[in-house]
Coordinates of C-alpha atoms in Angstrom, one line a residue:
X1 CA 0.0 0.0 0.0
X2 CA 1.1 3.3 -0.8
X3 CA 2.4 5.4 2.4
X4 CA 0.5 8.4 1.8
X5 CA -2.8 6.3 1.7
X6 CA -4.6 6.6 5.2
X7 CA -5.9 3.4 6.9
X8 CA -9.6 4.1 8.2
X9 CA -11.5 2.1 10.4
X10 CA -14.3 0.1 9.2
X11 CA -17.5 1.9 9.1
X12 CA -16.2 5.1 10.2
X13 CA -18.5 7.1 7.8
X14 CA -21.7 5.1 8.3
X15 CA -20.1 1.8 7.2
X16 CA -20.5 3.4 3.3
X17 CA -17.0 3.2 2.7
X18 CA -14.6 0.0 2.8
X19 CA -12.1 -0.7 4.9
X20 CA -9.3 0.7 2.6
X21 CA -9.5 4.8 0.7
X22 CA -9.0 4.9 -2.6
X23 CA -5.3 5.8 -3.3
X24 CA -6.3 9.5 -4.7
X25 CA -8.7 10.3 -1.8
X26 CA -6.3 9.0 0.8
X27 CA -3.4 11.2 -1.0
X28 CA -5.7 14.2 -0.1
X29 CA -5.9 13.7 3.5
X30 CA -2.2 12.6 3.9
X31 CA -1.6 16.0 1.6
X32 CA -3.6 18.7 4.1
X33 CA -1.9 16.8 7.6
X34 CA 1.5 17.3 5.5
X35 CA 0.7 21.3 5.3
X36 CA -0.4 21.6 8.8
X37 CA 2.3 23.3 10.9
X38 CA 3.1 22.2 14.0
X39 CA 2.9 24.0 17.1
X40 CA 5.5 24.4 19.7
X41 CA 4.2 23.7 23.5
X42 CA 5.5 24.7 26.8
X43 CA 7.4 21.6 27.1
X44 CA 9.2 21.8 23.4
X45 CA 10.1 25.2 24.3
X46 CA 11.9 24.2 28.1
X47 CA 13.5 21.3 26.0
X48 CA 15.0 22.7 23.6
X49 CA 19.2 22.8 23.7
X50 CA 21.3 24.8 21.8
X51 CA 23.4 24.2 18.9
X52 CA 26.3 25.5 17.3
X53 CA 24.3 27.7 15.0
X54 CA 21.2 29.8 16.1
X55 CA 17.9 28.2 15.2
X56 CA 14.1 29.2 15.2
X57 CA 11.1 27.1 16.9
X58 CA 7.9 28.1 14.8
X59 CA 5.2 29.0 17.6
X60 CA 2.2 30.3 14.8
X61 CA 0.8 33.4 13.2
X62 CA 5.0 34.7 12.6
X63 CA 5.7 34.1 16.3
X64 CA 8.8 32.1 16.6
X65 CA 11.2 31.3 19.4
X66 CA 14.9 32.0 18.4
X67 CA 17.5 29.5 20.2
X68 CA 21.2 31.1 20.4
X69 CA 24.2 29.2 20.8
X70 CA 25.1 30.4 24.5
X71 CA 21.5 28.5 25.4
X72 CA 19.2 32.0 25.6
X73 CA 16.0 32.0 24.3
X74 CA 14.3 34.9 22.6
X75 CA 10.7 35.6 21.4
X76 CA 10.8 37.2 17.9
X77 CA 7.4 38.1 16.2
X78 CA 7.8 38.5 11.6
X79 CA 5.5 40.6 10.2
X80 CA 5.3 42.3 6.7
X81 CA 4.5 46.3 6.9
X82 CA 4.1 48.4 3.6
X83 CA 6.0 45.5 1.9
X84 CA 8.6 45.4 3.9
X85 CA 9.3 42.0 6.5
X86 CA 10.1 43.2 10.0
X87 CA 10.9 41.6 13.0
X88 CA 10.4 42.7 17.0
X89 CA 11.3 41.1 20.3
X90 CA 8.8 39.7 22.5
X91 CA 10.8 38.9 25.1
X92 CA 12.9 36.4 26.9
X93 CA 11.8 33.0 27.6
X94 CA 11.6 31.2 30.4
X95 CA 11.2 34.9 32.3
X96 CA 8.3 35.2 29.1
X97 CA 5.8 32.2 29.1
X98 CA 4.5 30.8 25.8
X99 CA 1.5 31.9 26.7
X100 CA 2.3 35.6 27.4
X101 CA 4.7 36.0 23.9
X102 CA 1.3 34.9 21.9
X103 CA -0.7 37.6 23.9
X104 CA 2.0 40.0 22.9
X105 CA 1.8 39.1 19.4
X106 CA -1.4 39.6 19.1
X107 CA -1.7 42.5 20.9
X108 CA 1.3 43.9 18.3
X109 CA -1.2 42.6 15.5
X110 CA -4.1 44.2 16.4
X111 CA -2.1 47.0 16.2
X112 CA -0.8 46.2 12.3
X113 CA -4.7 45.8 11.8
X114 CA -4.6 49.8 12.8
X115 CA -2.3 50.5 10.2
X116 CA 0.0 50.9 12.6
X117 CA 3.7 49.8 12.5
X118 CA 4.6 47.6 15.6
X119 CA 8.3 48.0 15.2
X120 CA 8.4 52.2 14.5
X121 CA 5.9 53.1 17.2
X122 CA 8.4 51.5 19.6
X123 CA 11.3 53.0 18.3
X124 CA 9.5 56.0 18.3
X125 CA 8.6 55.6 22.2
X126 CA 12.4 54.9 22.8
X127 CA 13.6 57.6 21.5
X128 CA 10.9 60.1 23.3
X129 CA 12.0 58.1 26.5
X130 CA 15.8 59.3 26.0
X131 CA 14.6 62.8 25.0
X132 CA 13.0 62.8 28.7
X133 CA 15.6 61.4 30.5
X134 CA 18.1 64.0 28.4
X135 CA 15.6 66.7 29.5
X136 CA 14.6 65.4 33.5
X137 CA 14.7 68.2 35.9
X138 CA 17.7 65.8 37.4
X139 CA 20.1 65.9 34.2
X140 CA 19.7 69.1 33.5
X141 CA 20.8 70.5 37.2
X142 CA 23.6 67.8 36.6
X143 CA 24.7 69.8 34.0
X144 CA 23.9 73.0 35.3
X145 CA 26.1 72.4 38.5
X146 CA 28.5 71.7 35.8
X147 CA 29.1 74.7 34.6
X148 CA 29.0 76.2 38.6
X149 CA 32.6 74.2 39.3
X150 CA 34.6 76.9 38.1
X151 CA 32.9 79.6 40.1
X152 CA 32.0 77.6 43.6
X153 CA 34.3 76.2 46.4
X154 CA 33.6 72.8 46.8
X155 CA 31.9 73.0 50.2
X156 CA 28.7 74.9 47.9
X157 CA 29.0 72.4 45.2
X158 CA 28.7 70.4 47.7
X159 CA 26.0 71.8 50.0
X160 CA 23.2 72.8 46.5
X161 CA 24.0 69.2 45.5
X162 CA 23.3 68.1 48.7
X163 CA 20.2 69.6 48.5
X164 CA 19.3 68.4 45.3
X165 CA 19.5 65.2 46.3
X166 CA 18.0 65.1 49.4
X167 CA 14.8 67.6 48.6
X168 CA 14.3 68.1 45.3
X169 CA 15.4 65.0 43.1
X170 CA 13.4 62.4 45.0
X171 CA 9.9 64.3 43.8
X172 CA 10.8 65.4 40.5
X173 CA 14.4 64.3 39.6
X174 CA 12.9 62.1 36.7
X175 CA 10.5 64.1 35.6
X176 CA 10.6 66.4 31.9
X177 CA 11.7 70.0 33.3
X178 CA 9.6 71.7 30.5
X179 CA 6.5 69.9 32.2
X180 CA 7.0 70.9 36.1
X181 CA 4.4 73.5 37.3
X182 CA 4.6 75.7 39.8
X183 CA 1.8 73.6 42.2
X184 CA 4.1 70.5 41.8
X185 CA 7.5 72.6 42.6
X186 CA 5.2 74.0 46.1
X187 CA 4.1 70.9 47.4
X188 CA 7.8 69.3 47.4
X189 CA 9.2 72.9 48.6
X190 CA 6.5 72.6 51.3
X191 CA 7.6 69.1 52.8
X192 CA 11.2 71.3 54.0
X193 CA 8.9 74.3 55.4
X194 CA 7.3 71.3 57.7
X195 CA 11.3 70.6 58.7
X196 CA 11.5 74.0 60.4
X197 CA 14.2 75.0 57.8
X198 CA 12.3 77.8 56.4
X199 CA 15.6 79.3 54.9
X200 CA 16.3 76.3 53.5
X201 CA 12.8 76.1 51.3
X202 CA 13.9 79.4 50.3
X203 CA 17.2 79.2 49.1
X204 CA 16.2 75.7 47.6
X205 CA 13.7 77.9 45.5
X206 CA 16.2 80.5 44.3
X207 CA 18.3 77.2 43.2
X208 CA 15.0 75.7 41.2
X209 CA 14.4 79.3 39.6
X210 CA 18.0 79.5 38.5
X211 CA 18.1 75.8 37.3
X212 CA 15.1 76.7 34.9
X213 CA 16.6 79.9 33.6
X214 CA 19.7 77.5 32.5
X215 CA 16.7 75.5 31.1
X216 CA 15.3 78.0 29.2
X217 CA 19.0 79.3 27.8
X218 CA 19.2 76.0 26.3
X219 CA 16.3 75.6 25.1
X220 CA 14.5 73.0 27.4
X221 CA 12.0 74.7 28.9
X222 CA 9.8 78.0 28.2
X223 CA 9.5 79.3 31.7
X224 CA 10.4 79.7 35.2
X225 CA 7.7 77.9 37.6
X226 CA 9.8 78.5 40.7
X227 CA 9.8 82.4 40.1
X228 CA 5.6 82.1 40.8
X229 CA 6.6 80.7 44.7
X230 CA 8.3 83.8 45.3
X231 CA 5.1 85.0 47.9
X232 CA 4.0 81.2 48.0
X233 CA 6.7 80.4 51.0
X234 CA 7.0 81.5 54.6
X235 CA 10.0 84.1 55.2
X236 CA 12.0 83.1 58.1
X237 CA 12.1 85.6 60.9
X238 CA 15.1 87.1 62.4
X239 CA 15.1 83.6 64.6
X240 CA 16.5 81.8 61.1
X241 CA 20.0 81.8 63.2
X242 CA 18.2 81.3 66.7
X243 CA 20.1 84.3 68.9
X244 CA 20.1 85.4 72.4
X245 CA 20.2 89.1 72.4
X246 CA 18.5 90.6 75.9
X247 CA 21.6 91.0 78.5
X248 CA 20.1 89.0 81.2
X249 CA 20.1 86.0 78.9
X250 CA 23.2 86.6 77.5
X251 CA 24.6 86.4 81.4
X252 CA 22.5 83.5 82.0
X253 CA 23.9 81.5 79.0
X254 CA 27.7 82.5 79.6
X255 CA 27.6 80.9 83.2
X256 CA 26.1 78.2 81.8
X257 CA 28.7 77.5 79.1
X258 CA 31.3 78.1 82.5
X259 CA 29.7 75.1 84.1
X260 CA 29.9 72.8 80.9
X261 CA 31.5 69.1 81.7
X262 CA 32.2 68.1 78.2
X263 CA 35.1 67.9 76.1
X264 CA 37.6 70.4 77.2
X265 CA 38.0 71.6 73.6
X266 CA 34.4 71.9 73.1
X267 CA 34.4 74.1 76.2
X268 CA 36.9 76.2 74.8
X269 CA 35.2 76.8 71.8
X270 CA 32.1 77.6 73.4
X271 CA 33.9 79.7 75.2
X272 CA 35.3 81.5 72.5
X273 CA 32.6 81.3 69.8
X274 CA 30.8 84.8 71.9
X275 CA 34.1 86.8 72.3
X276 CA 35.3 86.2 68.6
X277 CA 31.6 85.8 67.3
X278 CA 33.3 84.5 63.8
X279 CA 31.5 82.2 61.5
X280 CA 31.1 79.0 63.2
X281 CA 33.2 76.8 60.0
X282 CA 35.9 79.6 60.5
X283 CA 36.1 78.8 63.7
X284 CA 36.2 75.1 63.9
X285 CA 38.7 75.1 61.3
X286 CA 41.0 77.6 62.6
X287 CA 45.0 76.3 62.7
X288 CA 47.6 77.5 64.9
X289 CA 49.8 78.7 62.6
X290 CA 47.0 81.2 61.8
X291 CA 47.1 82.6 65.1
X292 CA 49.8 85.3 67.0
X293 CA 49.3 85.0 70.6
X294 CA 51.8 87.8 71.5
X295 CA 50.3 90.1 68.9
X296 CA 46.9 89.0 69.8
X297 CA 45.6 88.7 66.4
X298 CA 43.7 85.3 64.2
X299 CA 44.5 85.9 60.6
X300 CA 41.6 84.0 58.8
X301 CA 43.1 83.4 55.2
X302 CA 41.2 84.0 52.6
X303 CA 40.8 80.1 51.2
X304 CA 38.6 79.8 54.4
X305 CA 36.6 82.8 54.4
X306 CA 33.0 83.0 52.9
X307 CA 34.2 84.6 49.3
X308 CA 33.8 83.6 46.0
X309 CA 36.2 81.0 44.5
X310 CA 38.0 83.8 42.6
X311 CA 38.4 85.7 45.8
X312 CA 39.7 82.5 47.7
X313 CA 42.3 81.8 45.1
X314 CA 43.4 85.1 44.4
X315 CA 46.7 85.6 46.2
X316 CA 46.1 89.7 46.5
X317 CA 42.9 89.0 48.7
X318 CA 44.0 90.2 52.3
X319 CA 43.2 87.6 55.6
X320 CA 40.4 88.8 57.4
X321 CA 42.1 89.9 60.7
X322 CA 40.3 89.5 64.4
X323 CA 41.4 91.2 67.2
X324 CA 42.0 89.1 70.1
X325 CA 41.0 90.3 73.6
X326 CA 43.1 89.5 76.6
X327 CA 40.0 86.7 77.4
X328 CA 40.2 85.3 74.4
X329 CA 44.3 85.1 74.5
X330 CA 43.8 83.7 77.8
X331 CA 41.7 80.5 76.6
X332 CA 43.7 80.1 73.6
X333 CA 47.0 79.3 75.3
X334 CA 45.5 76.9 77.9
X335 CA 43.9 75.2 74.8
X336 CA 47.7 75.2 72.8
X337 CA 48.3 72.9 76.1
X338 CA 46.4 70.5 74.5
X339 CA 46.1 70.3 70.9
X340 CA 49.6 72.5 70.2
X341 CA 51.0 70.0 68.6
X342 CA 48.2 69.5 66.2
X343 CA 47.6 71.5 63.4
X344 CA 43.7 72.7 64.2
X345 CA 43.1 74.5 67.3
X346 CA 39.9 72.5 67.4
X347 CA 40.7 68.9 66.3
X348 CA 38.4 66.2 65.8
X349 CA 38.0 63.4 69.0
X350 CA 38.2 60.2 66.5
X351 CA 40.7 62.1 63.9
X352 CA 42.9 65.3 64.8
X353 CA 43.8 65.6 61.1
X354 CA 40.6 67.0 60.6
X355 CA 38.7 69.7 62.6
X356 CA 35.6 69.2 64.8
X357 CA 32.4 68.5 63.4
X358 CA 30.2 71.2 62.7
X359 CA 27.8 70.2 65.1
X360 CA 29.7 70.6 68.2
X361 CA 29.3 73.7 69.8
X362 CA 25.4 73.2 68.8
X363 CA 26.1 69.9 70.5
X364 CA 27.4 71.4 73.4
X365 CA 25.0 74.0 73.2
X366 CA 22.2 71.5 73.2
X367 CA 23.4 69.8 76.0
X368 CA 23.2 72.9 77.9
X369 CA 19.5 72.9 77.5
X370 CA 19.1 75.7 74.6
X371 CA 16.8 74.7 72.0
X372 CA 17.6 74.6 68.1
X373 CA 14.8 77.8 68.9
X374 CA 16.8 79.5 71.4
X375 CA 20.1 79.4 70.1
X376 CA 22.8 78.1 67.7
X377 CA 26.7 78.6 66.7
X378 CA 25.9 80.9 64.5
X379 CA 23.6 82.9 67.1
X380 CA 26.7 84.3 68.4
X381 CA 27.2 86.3 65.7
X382 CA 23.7 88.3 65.9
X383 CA 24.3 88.1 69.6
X384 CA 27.3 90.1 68.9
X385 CA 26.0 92.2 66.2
X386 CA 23.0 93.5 68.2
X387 CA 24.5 94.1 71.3
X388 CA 27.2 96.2 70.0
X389 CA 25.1 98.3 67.9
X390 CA 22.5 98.9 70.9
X391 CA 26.3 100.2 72.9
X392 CA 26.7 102.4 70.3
X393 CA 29.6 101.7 68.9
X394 CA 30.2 102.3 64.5
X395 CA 28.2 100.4 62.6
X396 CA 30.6 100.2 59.9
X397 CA 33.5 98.8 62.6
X398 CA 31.2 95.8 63.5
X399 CA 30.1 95.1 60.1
X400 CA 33.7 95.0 59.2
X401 CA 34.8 92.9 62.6
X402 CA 32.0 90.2 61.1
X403 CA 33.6 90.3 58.1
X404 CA 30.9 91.3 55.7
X405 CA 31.6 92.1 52.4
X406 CA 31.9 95.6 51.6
X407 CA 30.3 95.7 48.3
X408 CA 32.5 98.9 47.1
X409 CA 36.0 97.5 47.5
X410 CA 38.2 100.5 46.9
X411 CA 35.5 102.0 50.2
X412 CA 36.2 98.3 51.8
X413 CA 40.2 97.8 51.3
X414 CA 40.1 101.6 52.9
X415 CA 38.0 101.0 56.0
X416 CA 39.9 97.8 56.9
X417 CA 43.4 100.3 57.7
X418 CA 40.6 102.7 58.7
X419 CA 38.6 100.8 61.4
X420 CA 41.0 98.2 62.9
X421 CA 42.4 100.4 65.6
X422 CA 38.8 101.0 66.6
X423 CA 38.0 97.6 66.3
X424 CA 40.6 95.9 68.5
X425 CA 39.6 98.7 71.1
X426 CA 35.9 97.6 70.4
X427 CA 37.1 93.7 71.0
X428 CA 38.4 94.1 74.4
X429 CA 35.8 96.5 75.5
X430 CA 32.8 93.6 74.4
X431 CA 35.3 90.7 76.1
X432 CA 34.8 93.0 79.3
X433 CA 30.9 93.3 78.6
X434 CA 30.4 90.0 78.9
X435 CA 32.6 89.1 81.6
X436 CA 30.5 91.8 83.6
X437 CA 27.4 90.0 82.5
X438 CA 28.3 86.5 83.3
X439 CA 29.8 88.1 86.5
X440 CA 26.7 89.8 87.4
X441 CA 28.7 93.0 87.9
X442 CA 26.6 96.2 87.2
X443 CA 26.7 96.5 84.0
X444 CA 27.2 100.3 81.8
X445 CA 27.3 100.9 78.0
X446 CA 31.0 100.4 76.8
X447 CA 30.5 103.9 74.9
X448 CA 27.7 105.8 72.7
X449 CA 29.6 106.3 70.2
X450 CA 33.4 104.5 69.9
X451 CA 36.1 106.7 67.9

């Protein structure tokens, strides 16, 4: 018997037939079973080993799994579009079931139905996904603290990128800059206000509004959102740097730093931070060789003052130079006791190559009993400020002695020869202030008007 003849059995079609087909009519059937593809399962698909060339596995309607001679397995749909035959991955299989890569199919040819190309619209969706990621709020203040490095010190790089990451990136890092609105920027500006760090939110602002205007230079974005919150945010009070200021309290907290049982450098520092009343990083940081006990004078160099980076590096920018009171000389050279041989005048407990943290004197402060509220490091300098101003003595002499930045600088190089005799006088005379306060002495104005 032929082999494409197919055996029946007897009386299958109502007994009408015999036993054996006719040779034509069986060549039919064997024909159309011949034709009939056949159709990968589960199991053919788990089984299937590699070879040394890649090979397909037909799964129906163009779907095919393609086997790769490292052993990984890859969905791959063929379909024709305006004449052309194109290919798109399904996925990975085992991670992609059988199952799921025919869904996928057909949900790709439903889409061919549309007249739609499969393979284009998903290049096309690629590529808008890479114009958004180019164009995130997140990459574009990458490259907008970029262009910063040559104008900041690395302690501001550090501190806006700080920021960044910490307030700002988390909410809308990922998002297209060209589509943040101002509502979005307030609600994330709103989460730091809750902190307590009102000047923070602010200066976080000022940082969005000038990340968009880089934006809109560059053509990313068409306008300023952060620029509407200008009104939208609390202001912080004068409290921003927590300050006592009312004599009574001053007294009360320089007895109170007297009795501190800490860390004898702490105490020194604490002791010094209201007689110098210096930034509180300046003071920290401060190094021996920077300071002349016998002339009674801390030269601050100018790579550690609060300048510009230009400023810092530029070798014609003078120290700024603070007068040291017999108090303060007094407490410096029973400190060199102890950390003389160091470097730092205030070296760190686990490291003395590198000064005390920044927290400290708030530490110490803290453990006084004074509230973030009540007063800080950097309160001393405010403490300072308005007490001398309510004496009487020349505004522009303490403004100088705080080292603020004269913004005329021929009028600023001239009043640092013209106020420092009146200064050191003015350092001594608020050294003796508050020893009369903490003393409980009665207490007078120093002067109503120093010359």
């Amino acid at each position: 018997m032929p082999s494409d003849v197919v055996r029946l059995n007897p009386g299958a079609h109502g007994g009408t037939l015999g036993g054996t087909c006719p040779q034509r009519w069986g060549h039919k059937v064997g024909a159309q079973m011949a034709a009939t593809p056949k159709t990968l399962t589960a199991v053919a698909a788990s089984k299937a080993k590699p070879r040394e060339r890649t090979y397909r596995l037909a799964a129906g309607e163009g779907l095919y799994l393609e086997v790769v001679p490292s052993g990984a397995k890859y969905w791959r749909w063929k379909y024709r579009h305006a004449g052309k035959e194109k290919r798109i991955a399904l996925g990975v299989f085992p991670e992609v079931a059988l199952a799921d890569a025919r869904q996928r199919r057909d949900e790709e040819r439903a889409k061919l139905r549309e007249g739609v190309d499969p393979l284009a619209q998903r290049k096309a969706r690629k590529l808008a996904a890479h114009l958004a990621a180019e164009n995130s709020f997140e990459a574009i203040a990458n490259e907008w603290l970029e262009t910063k490095v040559g104008e900041w010190v690395p302690a501001t790089g550090a501190r806006v990128r700080a920021w960044l990451d910490q307030h700002v990136n988390p909410w809308i890092g990922a998002k297209p800059i060209a589509e943040l609105e101002a509502p979005e920027l307030l609600a994330m500006l709103r989460k730091v206000v809750k902190r307590g760090t009102l000047d923070t939110a602010g200066r976080i602002r000022e940082t969005l509004s000038t990340i968009f205007r880089y934006a809109i230079a560059t053509g990313r974005a068409k306008r300023d959102p952060a620029a509407d919150l200008r009104d939208a945010l609390p202001k912080p009070d004068s409290r921003n740097f927590a300050a006592i200021t009312e004599p009574a309290a001053v007294a009360e907290l320089l007895r109170a730093i007297e009795g501190f049982q800490g860390q004898p450098v702490t105490l020194a520092a604490l002791r010094l931070a209201p007689l110098l009343f210096q930034r509180p990083g300046e003071l920290r940081a401060a190094e021996w060789s920077e300071i002349d006990l016998d002339a009674g004078e801390w030269r601050i160099p100018a790579s550690r003052r609060k300048l510009s980076k230009a400023a810092k590096e530029n070798p014609r920018t003078p120290p700024h130079i603070v007068p040291l009171s017999k108090q303060a000389v007094a407490i410096l050279r029973e400190l060199h006791r102890l950390t003389g041989t160091s470097r730092l005048v205030f070296p760190g407990v686990r490291d003395s190559r590198r000064p005390m943290s920044e927290n400290t004197v708030n530490a110490g402060l803290r453990r006084l009993g004074y509230t973030t509220e009540q007063m800080t490091g950097h309160g001393f300098r405010h403490m300072a400020s308005t007490r001398l101003n309510e004496l009487g003595w020349n505004p522009d002499a303490i403004e100088r002695q705080l080292s603020h930045r004269d913004r005329d600088s021929i009028r600023g190089t001239y009043n640092l020869a013209q106020y420092m005799a009146e200064r050191r006088k003015m350092m001594q005379a608020w050294a003796d202030y508050l020893d009369a306060l903490r003393t409980g002495a009665i207490v007078v104005p120093i002067k109503r008007k120093a010359r």
